[in-house]
PDB file of C-alpha atoms in Angstrom:
ATOM      1  CA  MET B   1     100.829  89.196  90.984  1.00  0.00           C
ATOM      2  CA  ASN B   2     103.325  90.877  92.762  1.00  0.00           C
ATOM      3  CA  PRO B   3     103.166  92.658  96.302  1.00  0.00           C
ATOM      4  CA  THR B   4     103.113  95.807  95.091  1.00  0.00           C
ATOM      5  CA  ASP B   5     100.195  94.955  92.739  1.00  0.00           C
ATOM      6  CA  TYR B   6      98.327  93.618  95.623  1.00  0.00           C
ATOM      7  CA  ARG B   7      99.064  96.574  97.799  1.00  0.00           C
ATOM      8  CA  ALA B   8      97.688  99.180  95.160  1.00  0.00           C
ATOM      9  CA  GLU B   9      94.624  97.003  94.770  1.00  0.00           C
ATOM     10  CA  HIS B  10      93.916  96.966  98.342  1.00  0.00           C
ATOM     11  CA  GLU B  11      94.420 100.648  98.666  1.00  0.00           C
ATOM     12  CA  GLN B  12      91.863 101.070  95.610  1.00  0.00           C
ATOM     13  CA  ILE B  13      89.103  98.921  97.255  1.00  0.00           C
ATOM     14  CA  VAL B  14      89.516 100.574 100.514  1.00  0.00           C
ATOM     15  CA  SER B  15      89.399 103.881  99.319  1.00  0.00           C
ATOM     16  CA  ALA B  16      86.360 102.899  97.297  1.00  0.00           C
ATOM     17  CA  LEU B  17      84.761 101.377 100.387  1.00  0.00           C
ATOM     18  CA  PHE B  18      85.485 104.484 102.581  1.00  0.00           C
ATOM     19  CA  GLY B  19      83.537 106.560  99.636  1.00  0.00           C
ATOM     20  CA  LEU B  20      80.544 104.247 100.208  1.00  0.00           C
ATOM     21  CA  LEU B  21      80.853 104.580 103.965  1.00  0.00           C
ATOM     22  CA  THR B  22      80.902 108.381 103.721  1.00  0.00           C
ATOM     23  CA  ALA B  23      77.683 108.439 101.821  1.00  0.00           C
ATOM     24  CA  ARG B  24      75.740 106.549 104.357  1.00  0.00           C
ATOM     25  CA  PRO B  25      75.904 109.486 107.163  1.00  0.00           C
ATOM     26  CA  GLU B  26      74.986 112.100 104.495  1.00  0.00           C
ATOM     27  CA  ASP B  27      72.168 109.823 103.449  1.00  0.00           C
ATOM     28  CA  GLY B  28      70.981 109.606 107.231  1.00  0.00           C
ATOM     29  CA  ALA B  29      71.081 113.347 107.467  1.00  0.00           C
ATOM     30  CA  ALA B  30      68.790 113.720 104.593  1.00  0.00           C
ATOM     31  CA  LEU B  31      66.424 111.486 106.102  1.00  0.00           C
ATOM     32  CA  ALA B  32      66.768 112.875 109.427  1.00  0.00           C
ATOM     33  CA  VAL B  33      66.059 116.642 107.737  1.00  0.00           C
ATOM     34  CA  GLU B  34      62.984 114.828 106.023  1.00  0.00           C
ATOM     35  CA  GLY B  35      61.770 113.353 109.341  1.00  0.00           C
ATOM     36  CA  GLN B  36      61.567 116.596 110.980  1.00  0.00           C
ATOM     37  CA  GLY B  37      58.976 117.694 108.338  1.00  0.00           C
ATOM     38  CA  VAL B  38      56.839 114.395 108.132  1.00  0.00           C
ATOM     39  CA  GLY B  39      53.728 114.349 109.473  1.00  0.00           C
ATOM     40  CA  GLY B  40      52.068 111.049 110.853  1.00  0.00           C
ATOM     41  CA  GLN B  41      53.615 108.112 112.591  1.00  0.00           C
ATOM     42  CA  ARG B  42      53.574 106.128 109.368  1.00  0.00           C
ATOM     43  CA  GLY B  43      55.935 108.340 107.516  1.00  0.00           C
ATOM     44  CA  LYS B  44      58.392 108.512 110.488  1.00  0.00           C
ATOM     45  CA  SER B  45      58.365 104.860 110.838  1.00  0.00           C
ATOM     46  CA  GLU B  46      59.401 104.460 107.433  1.00  0.00           C
ATOM     47  CA  LEU B  47      62.243 106.920 107.818  1.00  0.00           C
ATOM     48  CA  VAL B  48      63.428 105.201 110.994  1.00  0.00           C
ATOM     49  CA  SER B  49      63.221 101.971 109.172  1.00  0.00           C
ATOM     50  CA  SER B  50      65.588 103.508 106.262  1.00  0.00           C
ATOM     51  CA  VAL B  51      67.860 104.826 108.808  1.00  0.00           C
ATOM     52  CA  SER B  52      68.393 101.386 110.267  1.00  0.00           C
ATOM     53  CA  VAL B  53      69.107  99.910 107.136  1.00  0.00           C
ATOM     54  CA  LEU B  54      71.682 102.869 106.358  1.00  0.00           C
ATOM     55  CA  LEU B  55      73.226 102.059 109.802  1.00  0.00           C
ATOM     56  CA  GLU B  56      73.506  98.272 108.968  1.00  0.00           C
ATOM     57  CA  GLU B  57      75.020  99.158 105.692  1.00  0.00           C
ATOM     58  CA  ALA B  58      77.840 101.337 107.278  1.00  0.00           C
ATOM     59  CA  ALA B  59      78.480  98.421 109.774  1.00  0.00           C
ATOM     60  CA  ILE B  60      79.004  95.984 106.956  1.00  0.00           C
ATOM     61  CA  LEU B  61      81.269  98.361 104.995  1.00  0.00           C
ATOM     62  CA  ASN B  62      83.096  99.150 108.367  1.00  0.00           C
ATOM     63  CA  GLN B  63      83.863  95.399 108.734  1.00  0.00           C
ATOM     64  CA  ALA B  64      84.846  95.085 105.342  1.00  0.00           C
ATOM     65  CA  ILE B  65      87.467  97.599 105.433  1.00  0.00           C
ATOM     66  CA  SER B  66      88.793  96.135 108.698  1.00  0.00           C
ATOM     67  CA  THR B  67      88.978  92.757 107.326  1.00  0.00           C
ATOM     68  CA  ILE B  68      90.703  93.907 104.067  1.00  0.00           C
ATOM     69  CA  LEU B  69      93.333  95.932 106.239  1.00  0.00           C
ATOM     70  CA  MET B  70      93.862  93.108 108.462  1.00  0.00           C
ATOM     71  CA  LEU B  71      94.192  90.716 105.349  1.00  0.00           C
ATOM     72  CA  ALA B  72      96.534  93.279 103.794  1.00  0.00           C
ATOM     73  CA  ALA B  73      98.631  93.345 106.897  1.00  0.00           C
ATOM     74  CA  GLY B  74      99.560  89.843 106.570  1.00  0.00           C
ATOM     75  CA  SER B  75     100.338  90.026 102.691  1.00  0.00           C
ATOM     76  CA  PRO B  76     103.946  89.816 101.753  1.00  0.00           C
ATOM     77  CA  GLY B  77     105.551  93.020 101.243  1.00  0.00           C
ATOM     78  CA  SER B  78     102.846  94.985 103.099  1.00  0.00           C
ATOM     79  CA  ASN B  79     103.396  97.976 104.887  1.00  0.00           C
ATOM     80  CA  VAL B  80      99.490  98.824 105.974  1.00  0.00           C
ATOM     81  CA  GLU B  81      99.312 100.512 109.231  1.00  0.00           C
TER      82      GLU B  81
END
């Protein structure tokens, strides 16, 4: 595979990961709205747990994007900034 192919592949993967990352805050906002109407401690605890999972997923996606960009920057013919 030539360097241009790798660059295009990296860009596609990073773009897809950013799409997934964008969905996490949107999902978190929906849970926050739901939490405003949930009665009882149990319901709110479950929502807080769900938000924690979303935050962990966002951190993983962020790390994946950072790693791919770092590796792509070291690829031959790369001009990733």
